[in-house]
Coordinates of C-alpha atoms in Angstrom, one line a residue:
X1 CA 84.5 130.0 164.1
X2 CA 85.1 131.2 160.5
X3 CA 88.8 130.6 160.9
X4 CA 88.2 127.0 162.2
X5 CA 85.9 126.2 159.3
X6 CA 88.4 127.6 156.8
X7 CA 91.3 125.6 158.5
X8 CA 89.2 122.5 158.1
X9 CA 88.5 123.1 154.5
X10 CA 92.2 123.9 153.9
X11 CA 93.1 120.5 155.6
X12 CA 90.6 118.7 153.5
X13 CA 91.9 120.3 150.3
X14 CA 95.4 119.1 151.0
X15 CA 94.1 115.6 150.2
X16 CA 93.2 116.5 146.7
X17 CA 96.7 115.9 145.2
X18 CA 97.6 114.5 141.8
X19 CA 100.7 112.4 141.2
X20 CA 102.8 111.8 138.2
X21 CA 105.0 108.7 137.6
X22 CA 108.6 109.9 137.0
X23 CA 109.2 107.0 134.7
X24 CA 106.5 108.1 132.2
X25 CA 107.9 111.0 130.2
X26 CA 105.5 113.5 128.7
X27 CA 106.5 115.8 125.8
X28 CA 105.8 119.5 125.7
X29 CA 107.2 122.0 128.0
X30 CA 110.9 122.0 127.3
X31 CA 111.0 118.5 125.9
X32 CA 114.7 117.8 125.1
X33 CA 116.0 117.5 121.6
X34 CA 116.3 113.8 120.4
X35 CA 120.1 113.7 120.5
X36 CA 120.1 115.0 124.1
X37 CA 118.3 112.0 125.6
X38 CA 120.7 109.5 124.1
X39 CA 123.7 110.7 126.1
X40 CA 124.8 108.8 129.2
X41 CA 125.8 110.5 132.5
X42 CA 129.6 110.7 133.1
X43 CA 131.0 108.0 135.3
X44 CA 132.9 108.6 138.5
X45 CA 132.3 109.4 142.2
X46 CA 130.1 112.5 142.7
X47 CA 131.3 115.6 144.5
X48 CA 130.5 115.8 148.2
X49 CA 129.1 119.2 147.4
X50 CA 125.4 118.9 146.4
X51 CA 124.1 120.2 143.1
X52 CA 121.7 123.1 143.8
X53 CA 118.7 123.8 141.7
X54 CA 116.7 126.8 142.7
X55 CA 113.4 127.2 140.8
X56 CA 111.6 130.5 141.3
X57 CA 108.1 130.9 139.9
X58 CA 106.7 134.4 139.2
X59 CA 103.4 135.6 140.8
X60 CA 102.2 132.1 141.8
X61 CA 99.4 132.5 144.3
X62 CA 99.4 130.7 147.7
X63 CA 96.4 128.6 146.7
X64 CA 97.6 127.9 143.2
X65 CA 99.2 124.5 143.8
X66 CA 97.3 121.2 144.1
X67 CA 98.3 120.5 147.7
X68 CA 96.8 123.8 148.7
X69 CA 93.4 122.8 147.3
X70 CA 93.6 124.5 143.9
X71 CA 91.4 123.4 141.0
X72 CA 94.5 123.8 138.8
X73 CA 96.3 120.5 138.5
X74 CA 100.0 120.5 139.5
X75 CA 101.0 116.8 139.7
X76 CA 104.7 117.4 139.5
X77 CA 104.8 120.1 142.2
X78 CA 102.5 117.9 144.4
X79 CA 104.7 114.9 144.1
X80 CA 108.0 116.8 144.6
X81 CA 106.6 118.5 147.7
X82 CA 105.0 115.3 149.1
X83 CA 108.3 113.5 148.9
X84 CA 110.3 116.4 150.2
X85 CA 109.6 119.0 152.9
X86 CA 106.7 121.5 152.4
X87 CA 107.4 125.0 153.8
X88 CA 104.2 126.1 155.4
X89 CA 105.5 129.2 157.3
X90 CA 107.6 130.5 154.4
X91 CA 107.8 134.2 153.5
X92 CA 109.0 136.2 150.5
X93 CA 108.6 139.9 149.5
X94 CA 105.4 141.3 147.9
X95 CA 107.1 142.0 144.5
X96 CA 109.7 140.8 142.0
X97 CA 112.8 142.8 142.5
X98 CA 112.7 142.8 146.4
X99 CA 112.4 139.0 146.6
X100 CA 115.1 138.4 144.0
X101 CA 117.5 140.9 145.7
X102 CA 117.0 139.3 149.1
X103 CA 117.5 135.8 147.7
X104 CA 120.8 136.7 146.0
X105 CA 122.2 138.8 148.9
X106 CA 120.7 137.4 152.0
X107 CA 119.9 141.0 153.1
X108 CA 116.7 142.9 153.7
X109 CA 115.7 145.6 151.3
X110 CA 116.6 148.3 153.8
X111 CA 120.2 147.1 153.7
X112 CA 120.5 147.3 149.9
X113 CA 118.6 150.5 149.2
X114 CA 115.9 148.7 147.2
X115 CA 113.1 149.2 149.8
X116 CA 110.8 151.0 147.4
X117 CA 108.9 149.3 144.6
X118 CA 110.8 147.5 141.8
X119 CA 113.6 148.4 139.4
X120 CA 112.0 150.0 136.4
X121 CA 113.4 149.3 132.9
X122 CA 114.3 153.0 132.3
X123 CA 115.9 153.6 135.7
X124 CA 119.7 153.9 136.1
X125 CA 119.5 151.4 139.0
X126 CA 120.6 147.9 139.9
X127 CA 121.5 145.7 142.8
X128 CA 124.3 147.7 144.4
X129 CA 127.7 146.5 143.1
X130 CA 129.2 146.4 146.6
X131 CA 126.9 143.5 147.6
X132 CA 128.4 140.0 147.4
X133 CA 126.0 137.6 145.6
X134 CA 125.0 134.0 146.1
X135 CA 126.5 132.8 142.8
X136 CA 129.8 134.6 143.6
X137 CA 130.1 132.8 146.8
X138 CA 129.2 129.5 145.2
X139 CA 131.8 130.1 142.5
X140 CA 134.4 130.6 145.2
X141 CA 133.4 127.2 146.6
X142 CA 134.1 125.6 143.2
X143 CA 130.6 125.6 141.7
X144 CA 129.7 126.1 138.0
X145 CA 126.9 128.7 138.2
X146 CA 124.2 129.2 135.6
X147 CA 121.1 131.3 135.4
X148 CA 118.1 130.8 133.1
X149 CA 115.1 133.1 133.2
X150 CA 114.1 136.5 134.6
X151 CA 116.8 138.7 136.1
X152 CA 115.0 141.9 137.2
X153 CA 117.9 143.3 139.3
X154 CA 118.9 146.1 137.0
X155 CA 121.0 146.4 133.9
X156 CA 121.8 150.0 133.2
X157 CA 125.5 149.3 133.4
X158 CA 127.4 146.3 132.1
X159 CA 128.6 145.6 135.7
X160 CA 125.0 145.0 136.7
X161 CA 124.5 142.1 134.3
X162 CA 124.1 138.5 135.7
X163 CA 127.4 137.4 134.2
X164 CA 129.1 140.2 136.1
X165 CA 127.4 139.2 139.4
X166 CA 128.6 135.7 139.6
X167 CA 127.0 133.6 136.9
X168 CA 129.1 131.7 134.4
X169 CA 126.3 131.9 131.9
X170 CA 123.0 133.6 131.6
X171 CA 120.0 133.0 129.2
X172 CA 116.9 134.9 129.8
X173 CA 115.3 138.4 130.2
X174 CA 116.5 141.4 132.0
X175 CA 113.1 143.1 132.7
X176 CA 110.2 142.2 134.9
X177 CA 107.8 141.0 132.2
X178 CA 107.4 140.8 128.4
X179 CA 105.7 138.8 125.7
X180 CA 106.2 135.0 126.1
X181 CA 106.7 134.4 122.4
X182 CA 108.2 137.5 120.9
X183 CA 110.2 138.5 124.0
X184 CA 109.4 142.2 123.4
X185 CA 108.5 144.6 126.1
X186 CA 107.0 148.1 126.0
X187 CA 107.6 150.1 129.1
X188 CA 105.5 153.0 127.8
X189 CA 104.2 154.1 124.3
X190 CA 107.2 154.3 122.0
X191 CA 109.6 152.9 124.6
X192 CA 109.8 149.3 123.4
X193 CA 112.5 146.7 122.8
X194 CA 113.7 143.1 122.6
X195 CA 114.5 141.4 125.9
X196 CA 116.1 138.1 125.5
X197 CA 119.8 137.6 126.3
X198 CA 122.5 135.0 126.1
X199 CA 125.2 136.1 128.4
X200 CA 125.9 139.8 127.6
X201 CA 124.3 139.9 124.1
X202 CA 120.9 140.0 122.7
X203 CA 119.9 136.4 121.7
X204 CA 118.4 137.2 118.3
X205 CA 119.2 133.6 117.2
X206 CA 116.6 132.4 119.6
X207 CA 113.9 134.7 118.3
X208 CA 111.9 131.8 117.0
X209 CA 108.5 132.4 118.7
X210 CA 109.1 129.7 121.3
X211 CA 107.1 130.0 124.5
X212 CA 109.5 131.1 127.2
X213 CA 108.6 128.4 129.7
X214 CA 109.5 125.7 127.1
X215 CA 112.5 127.6 125.8
X216 CA 114.0 128.1 129.3
X217 CA 113.5 124.4 130.1
X218 CA 115.3 123.3 126.9
X219 CA 118.2 125.6 127.9
X220 CA 118.3 123.9 131.3
X221 CA 118.4 120.5 129.7
X222 CA 121.3 121.6 127.5
X223 CA 123.3 122.9 130.4
X224 CA 122.7 119.6 132.3
X225 CA 123.6 117.5 129.3
X226 CA 126.9 119.4 128.7
X227 CA 128.1 119.6 132.4
X228 CA 130.0 116.9 134.3
X229 CA 127.8 115.7 137.1
X230 CA 130.9 114.9 139.2
X231 CA 131.4 118.6 139.6
X232 CA 128.9 120.8 141.6
X233 CA 126.5 123.0 139.7
X234 CA 124.3 125.8 140.8
X235 CA 121.3 126.3 138.5
X236 CA 119.0 129.3 139.2
X237 CA 115.9 128.8 137.1
X238 CA 113.7 131.9 137.3
X239 CA 110.7 131.2 135.2
X240 CA 108.6 134.1 133.7
X241 CA 105.4 132.1 134.4
X242 CA 102.9 132.8 135.7
X243 CA 103.4 136.6 135.5
X244 CA 101.2 138.6 133.1
X245 CA 100.8 138.9 130.1
X246 CA 98.6 135.8 130.4
X247 CA 99.7 133.6 127.5
X248 CA 100.0 129.8 127.1
X249 CA 100.1 127.3 124.2
X250 CA 96.7 126.1 123.2
X251 CA 96.9 122.5 124.4
X252 CA 97.3 123.5 128.0
X253 CA 93.8 124.9 128.1
X254 CA 92.4 121.4 127.6
X255 CA 91.4 120.7 131.2
X256 CA 90.3 124.3 132.0
X257 CA 87.7 125.2 129.5
X258 CA 85.1 125.0 132.3
X259 CA 86.6 128.0 134.0
X260 CA 84.5 130.9 132.9
X261 CA 86.8 133.6 134.0
X262 CA 89.2 134.1 131.0
X263 CA 92.1 135.4 133.2
X264 CA 91.8 132.4 135.5
X265 CA 91.6 130.0 132.6
X266 CA 94.7 131.4 130.9
X267 CA 96.5 131.5 134.3
X268 CA 95.6 127.8 134.8
X269 CA 97.0 126.9 131.4
X270 CA 100.2 128.7 132.2
X271 CA 100.6 126.9 135.5
X272 CA 99.9 123.6 133.9
X273 CA 102.7 124.2 131.4
X274 CA 105.1 125.3 134.2
X275 CA 104.3 122.1 136.1
X276 CA 105.1 120.0 133.1
X277 CA 108.4 122.0 132.5
X278 CA 109.5 121.3 136.1
X279 CA 108.8 117.6 135.5
X280 CA 111.1 117.7 132.5
X281 CA 113.8 119.5 134.5
X282 CA 113.6 116.7 137.1
X283 CA 113.8 114.0 134.5
X284 CA 116.9 115.6 133.1
X285 CA 118.5 115.7 136.5
X286 CA 117.9 111.9 136.7
X287 CA 118.9 111.3 133.1
X288 CA 122.3 113.0 133.4
X289 CA 123.3 111.7 136.8
X290 CA 122.6 114.7 139.1
X291 CA 119.5 113.8 141.0
X292 CA 120.9 111.6 143.8
X293 CA 123.2 114.4 144.9
X294 CA 120.9 117.3 144.3
X295 CA 118.8 119.8 146.3
X296 CA 115.8 121.2 144.5
X297 CA 114.2 124.3 146.0
X298 CA 110.9 125.6 144.7
X299 CA 109.5 129.1 145.6
X300 CA 107.2 131.7 144.3
X301 CA 108.6 135.3 144.3
X302 CA 105.4 136.8 145.8
X303 CA 101.7 136.3 146.2
X304 CA 99.3 136.0 143.3
X305 CA 97.5 138.9 141.6
X306 CA 93.7 138.2 141.5
X307 CA 93.1 140.6 138.6
X308 CA 95.6 138.5 136.6
X309 CA 94.1 135.1 137.5
X310 CA 96.1 134.3 140.7
X311 CA 94.5 133.2 144.0
X312 CA 95.8 133.5 147.6
X313 CA 92.6 132.3 149.2
X314 CA 92.1 132.0 152.2
X315 CA 94.8 134.5 152.8
X316 CA 94.2 138.2 152.8
X317 CA 95.4 140.6 150.2
X318 CA 97.5 140.1 147.0
X319 CA 100.8 140.7 145.3
X320 CA 102.2 144.2 146.1
X321 CA 100.8 144.2 149.7
X322 CA 102.1 143.2 153.1
X323 CA 99.0 141.2 154.0
X324 CA 99.7 137.5 154.1
X325 CA 98.4 137.0 150.6
X326 CA 101.3 139.2 149.3
X327 CA 104.2 137.7 151.2
X328 CA 103.3 134.1 152.3
X329 CA 104.5 131.8 149.5
X330 CA 104.3 128.4 148.0
X331 CA 107.7 126.7 148.8
X332 CA 109.2 123.3 149.3
X333 CA 112.6 121.5 149.2
X334 CA 113.0 118.1 147.4
X335 CA 116.2 116.1 147.8
X336 CA 117.4 112.6 148.4
X337 CA 119.7 114.3 151.0
X338 CA 116.8 115.3 153.3
X339 CA 116.6 113.4 156.6
X340 CA 112.9 114.0 157.2
X341 CA 111.4 113.3 153.8
X342 CA 107.6 113.6 153.4
X343 CA 107.2 116.2 156.2
X344 CA 105.8 119.6 156.7
X345 CA 108.0 122.4 158.1
X346 CA 105.9 125.0 160.1
X347 CA 109.0 126.9 161.4
X348 CA 109.6 130.4 160.3
X349 CA 111.6 130.6 157.0
X350 CA 112.4 133.7 154.9
X351 CA 113.8 134.1 151.4
X352 CA 117.0 135.7 152.8
X353 CA 117.7 132.4 154.6
X354 CA 118.7 130.7 151.3
X355 CA 121.9 132.7 151.0
X356 CA 123.6 131.3 154.2
X357 CA 121.9 127.9 154.0
X358 CA 123.1 127.2 150.5
X359 CA 126.6 128.5 151.0
X360 CA 127.0 126.3 154.1
X361 CA 125.7 123.3 152.2
X362 CA 128.1 124.1 149.4
X363 CA 131.0 124.0 151.9
X364 CA 131.6 127.7 151.1
X365 CA 132.8 130.5 153.4
X366 CA 130.7 133.4 154.6
X367 CA 132.9 136.5 155.3
X368 CA 132.6 137.8 158.8
X369 CA 132.2 141.4 157.6
X370 CA 129.0 140.5 155.5
X371 CA 126.1 141.6 157.7
X372 CA 123.4 139.1 156.7
X373 CA 119.7 139.1 157.6
X374 CA 119.3 135.4 156.7
X375 CA 119.9 132.3 158.8
X376 CA 121.1 128.8 158.0
X377 CA 117.9 126.8 158.2
X378 CA 119.0 123.5 156.7
X379 CA 118.7 121.6 160.0
X380 CA 115.2 123.2 160.5
X381 CA 114.1 121.9 157.0
X382 CA 116.0 118.6 156.9
X383 CA 115.8 117.4 160.5
X384 CA 112.7 119.3 161.8
X385 CA 114.7 121.3 164.3
X386 CA 113.5 124.8 165.6
X387 CA 114.2 127.7 163.3
X388 CA 117.0 130.1 164.4
X389 CA 114.7 132.8 163.0
X390 CA 112.3 134.5 165.4
X391 CA 111.5 137.7 163.4
X392 CA 111.2 139.0 159.8
X393 CA 111.3 142.6 158.8
X394 CA 108.9 142.5 155.9
X395 CA 109.9 146.0 155.0
X396 CA 110.1 149.7 155.8
X397 CA 109.4 151.9 152.8
X398 CA 109.9 155.6 153.7
X399 CA 108.8 157.0 150.2
X400 CA 105.7 154.9 149.6
X401 CA 102.5 157.0 149.7
X402 CA 102.0 158.1 153.3
X403 CA 98.8 157.1 155.2
X404 CA 96.8 160.4 155.6
X405 CA 95.9 159.8 159.2
X406 CA 99.3 158.3 160.3
X407 CA 101.2 160.1 163.0
X408 CA 103.8 159.8 165.7
X409 CA 101.0 160.0 168.3
X410 CA 99.3 156.9 166.8
X411 CA 102.7 155.2 167.1
X412 CA 103.0 156.2 170.8
X413 CA 105.9 158.6 169.9
X414 CA 108.0 155.6 168.9
X415 CA 107.1 155.4 165.2
X416 CA 105.4 157.5 162.6
X417 CA 102.5 155.3 161.5
X418 CA 102.1 157.2 158.2
X419 CA 105.1 155.2 157.0
X420 CA 104.4 151.8 155.2
X421 CA 106.0 149.1 157.2
X422 CA 105.5 145.5 158.4
X423 CA 107.2 143.2 160.8
X424 CA 106.8 139.8 162.3
X425 CA 108.1 138.8 165.7
X426 CA 107.3 135.2 166.9
X427 CA 103.5 134.9 166.5
X428 CA 102.9 138.6 166.2
X429 CA 102.7 140.7 163.0
X430 CA 102.4 144.5 162.9
X431 CA 101.6 146.7 160.0
X432 CA 101.6 150.4 159.7
X433 CA 100.8 153.0 157.1
X434 CA 99.1 151.8 154.0
X435 CA 99.6 148.0 153.7
X436 CA 97.8 147.8 150.3
X437 CA 94.7 146.1 148.8
X438 CA 93.2 144.2 151.8
X439 CA 90.3 142.2 150.5
X440 CA 89.9 138.4 150.7
X441 CA 89.2 137.1 147.2
X442 CA 87.4 133.7 147.4
X443 CA 87.4 131.1 144.5
X444 CA 83.9 132.0 143.5
X445 CA 85.2 135.5 142.6
X446 CA 86.5 134.0 139.4
X447 CA 83.2 133.0 138.0
X448 CA 82.6 136.1 135.9
X449 CA 84.5 138.2 133.4
X450 CA 87.0 139.3 136.0
X451 CA 87.5 138.9 139.8
X452 CA 84.2 140.6 140.8
X453 CA 84.5 142.9 143.8
X454 CA 80.9 142.0 144.8
X455 CA 82.1 138.5 145.6
X456 CA 85.0 139.8 147.7
X457 CA 84.8 140.1 151.5
X458 CA 85.1 143.9 151.6
X459 CA 86.9 145.6 154.5
X460 CA 85.8 148.9 156.0
X461 CA 88.2 150.1 158.7
X462 CA 87.3 153.0 161.0
X463 CA 88.6 156.3 159.8
X464 CA 92.2 157.1 160.8
X465 CA 93.4 153.5 161.2
X466 CA 97.1 153.1 160.5
X467 CA 98.2 150.3 162.9
X468 CA 97.2 146.6 162.8
X469 CA 98.3 143.8 165.0
X470 CA 97.6 140.1 164.4
X471 CA 98.5 136.8 166.0
X472 CA 99.4 135.0 162.7
X473 CA 99.7 131.6 164.3
X474 CA 96.2 131.7 165.7
X475 CA 94.8 133.9 162.9
X476 CA 96.7 133.3 159.6
X477 CA 93.9 134.9 157.6
X478 CA 94.3 138.3 159.5
X479 CA 90.6 138.6 160.4
X480 CA 91.0 139.8 164.0
X481 CA 93.0 143.0 164.6
X482 CA 94.4 143.0 168.2
X483 CA 96.1 146.4 168.2
X484 CA 93.6 148.0 170.6
X485 CA 93.6 144.9 172.9
X486 CA 97.4 144.6 173.2
X487 CA 99.0 148.1 173.1
X488 CA 102.1 146.8 174.9
X489 CA 102.8 144.3 172.1
X490 CA 102.3 147.1 169.6
X491 CA 104.8 149.3 171.4
X492 CA 107.4 146.4 171.5
X493 CA 107.1 145.8 167.7
X494 CA 107.2 149.5 167.0
X495 CA 110.5 149.7 169.0
X496 CA 111.8 146.8 166.9
X497 CA 110.9 148.6 163.7
X498 CA 112.7 151.7 165.0
X499 CA 115.8 149.7 165.7
X500 CA 115.8 148.2 162.2
X501 CA 115.3 151.6 160.7
X502 CA 118.4 152.9 162.3
X503 CA 120.4 150.4 160.2
X504 CA 118.7 151.4 156.9
X505 CA 120.6 152.8 153.9
X506 CA 119.2 155.5 151.7
X507 CA 116.6 154.5 149.2
X508 CA 117.8 154.0 145.6
X509 CA 115.0 155.0 143.3
X510 CA 116.3 157.4 140.6
X511 CA 114.2 159.1 137.9
X512 CA 114.1 157.5 134.4
X513 CA 117.0 158.1 132.1
X514 CA 116.0 158.9 128.4
X515 CA 119.2 157.1 127.3
X516 CA 117.6 153.9 128.3
X517 CA 115.3 153.9 125.2
X518 CA 115.9 150.7 123.2
X519 CA 115.8 152.8 120.0
X520 CA 119.1 154.2 121.0
X521 CA 120.5 150.7 121.6
X522 CA 119.7 148.8 118.4
X523 CA 116.1 148.0 119.5
X524 CA 117.3 146.1 122.5
X525 CA 116.8 146.6 126.2
X526 CA 120.3 146.6 127.6
X527 CA 123.1 148.5 129.4
X528 CA 123.2 152.2 128.3
X529 CA 125.2 153.9 130.9
X530 CA 129.0 153.9 130.4
X531 CA 131.6 155.1 132.9
X532 CA 133.1 157.0 129.9
X533 CA 129.9 159.1 129.7
X534 CA 130.3 160.1 133.3
X535 CA 134.0 160.8 132.8
X536 CA 133.3 162.8 129.6
X537 CA 130.7 164.8 131.4
X538 CA 133.1 165.5 134.2
X539 CA 135.9 166.3 131.7
X540 CA 133.5 168.4 129.6
X541 CA 132.5 170.3 132.7
X542 CA 136.2 170.8 133.7
X543 CA 137.0 171.7 130.1
X544 CA 134.3 174.2 129.9
X545 CA 135.5 175.9 133.1
X546 CA 139.1 175.8 131.8
X547 CA 138.0 177.2 128.4
X548 CA 136.1 180.0 130.1
X549 CA 139.1 180.9 132.1
X550 CA 141.3 180.8 129.0
X551 CA 138.8 182.9 127.1
X552 CA 138.9 185.5 129.8
X553 CA 142.7 185.5 129.8
X554 CA 142.7 185.8 126.0
X555 CA 140.3 188.7 126.1
X556 CA 142.4 190.5 128.6
X557 CA 145.7 189.9 126.7
X558 CA 143.9 190.8 123.4
X559 CA 143.0 194.2 124.9
X560 CA 146.6 194.7 126.0
X561 CA 147.9 193.5 122.6
X562 CA 145.5 195.8 120.7
X563 CA 146.7 198.9 122.4
X564 CA 150.4 197.8 121.9
X565 CA 149.8 197.2 118.2
X566 CA 148.1 200.6 117.9
X567 CA 151.0 202.2 119.5
X568 CA 153.4 200.3 117.2
X569 CA 151.4 201.3 114.1
X570 CA 151.3 204.9 115.3
X571 CA 155.0 204.8 116.1
X572 CA 155.9 203.4 112.7
X573 CA 153.6 205.8 110.8

């Protein structure tokens, strides 16, 4: 009954959409410089290969878009989605690095070694260099490839940088978060540095206190203005917003002063600025002759964080969890090339699917030896066909804190339920171990100084519970656990987990490296590990051994020599 009422409310809320006329240009978030708007698009026949613009928002909650019933106005996103295809069964990963790695490789975390947490700034870690990336494949297909925004796939070696992983140009940050104006980030007390790059160098020239959402949008406009629209372009725009710290220019608070909760109010202002920025990106696509042959994909990288203003209501859980609120994302495709415009796709789609989908659209080649976890879902999105995807491995994290009461016995001897894992097969979703914060956080929770746990629908599971089963199609809010009622389904999904686990590579999660401290790198976060260091260490080790042997030989010959000289002196005396 509750689910039915919520579904009704959700349907009603979809009608509360705001729209923005594309012809009326607003200033603000990333407004182009005056001389930029005076240029005309290059003439000539467009390429048969579509321009691909992938926009990735950071930490946007499932509810935090106008067409999902949010009180935050997002007229640009609402209009783009309404005229395109809304993805309403679309999944990402629960945190930054995992989603980004799966987007750029088309592989699950268990197949890249990044199945635990995120890449920390001080870790000698990055997306493994033996993985072919999406921009590399698009470059092979003749695309110009550009990235603007947040990387968060590691940078400890120069080879890990975006320009070494397939992008012709990069302007943005390497870390997971930082100040929106100063672009500084402290990982811990005393470990602080500047984090804004242009290609492979710190972008000190851009240290002008410009809000990152606006700065990134201006950079996108400059790229579009200088590129020839007759040649295909791939633009990956990974905005920092709406990730903490919660900062926004003052004028975006105008419509949200009635929101009492300060975190929610700031978050709303940040999202309003982001919405306007995307409007300006779309206007630039039209202005410079890209739009008619473009595909715009919009996605959040994970669910919202209620403690930082985000809302996933009516979904359960939050960012960092494998409940639906952590992994079910806002997503849509907008393009004149779509066949079924103005539709809703309820077929299963996952962030790994963009890799094969976009390479195929770009007329590129996918090597046979690349073992992908993604599927080409363009016909599913554009034409409304069935999705080739029937399952999603949300993750298996063997080093996450083990559930105290988990055991092989609880997993029918098939799986150790102490291990954090989650899988979706058709309508069924199974979770084991510790899935993370599991409350539902309704909108009224944002009425006080912070999301108040008294407003939340608290969950108290019986002691020892480490397995959950839900029919997500019938129960998208994960309110009715069916694991006791359907043990055979549980066993089937545990077997599937076990099969996936046999293909997993070892986890890459090294300890921090003191050489990563920006103080040792001119005050900048950046590559610190050099192959020479490794060689020097190896040579030093070999040299030390050689020296030791040499010393031992010298000692021995010195002893022999000393006795000879003594004898000589005695003989000559």
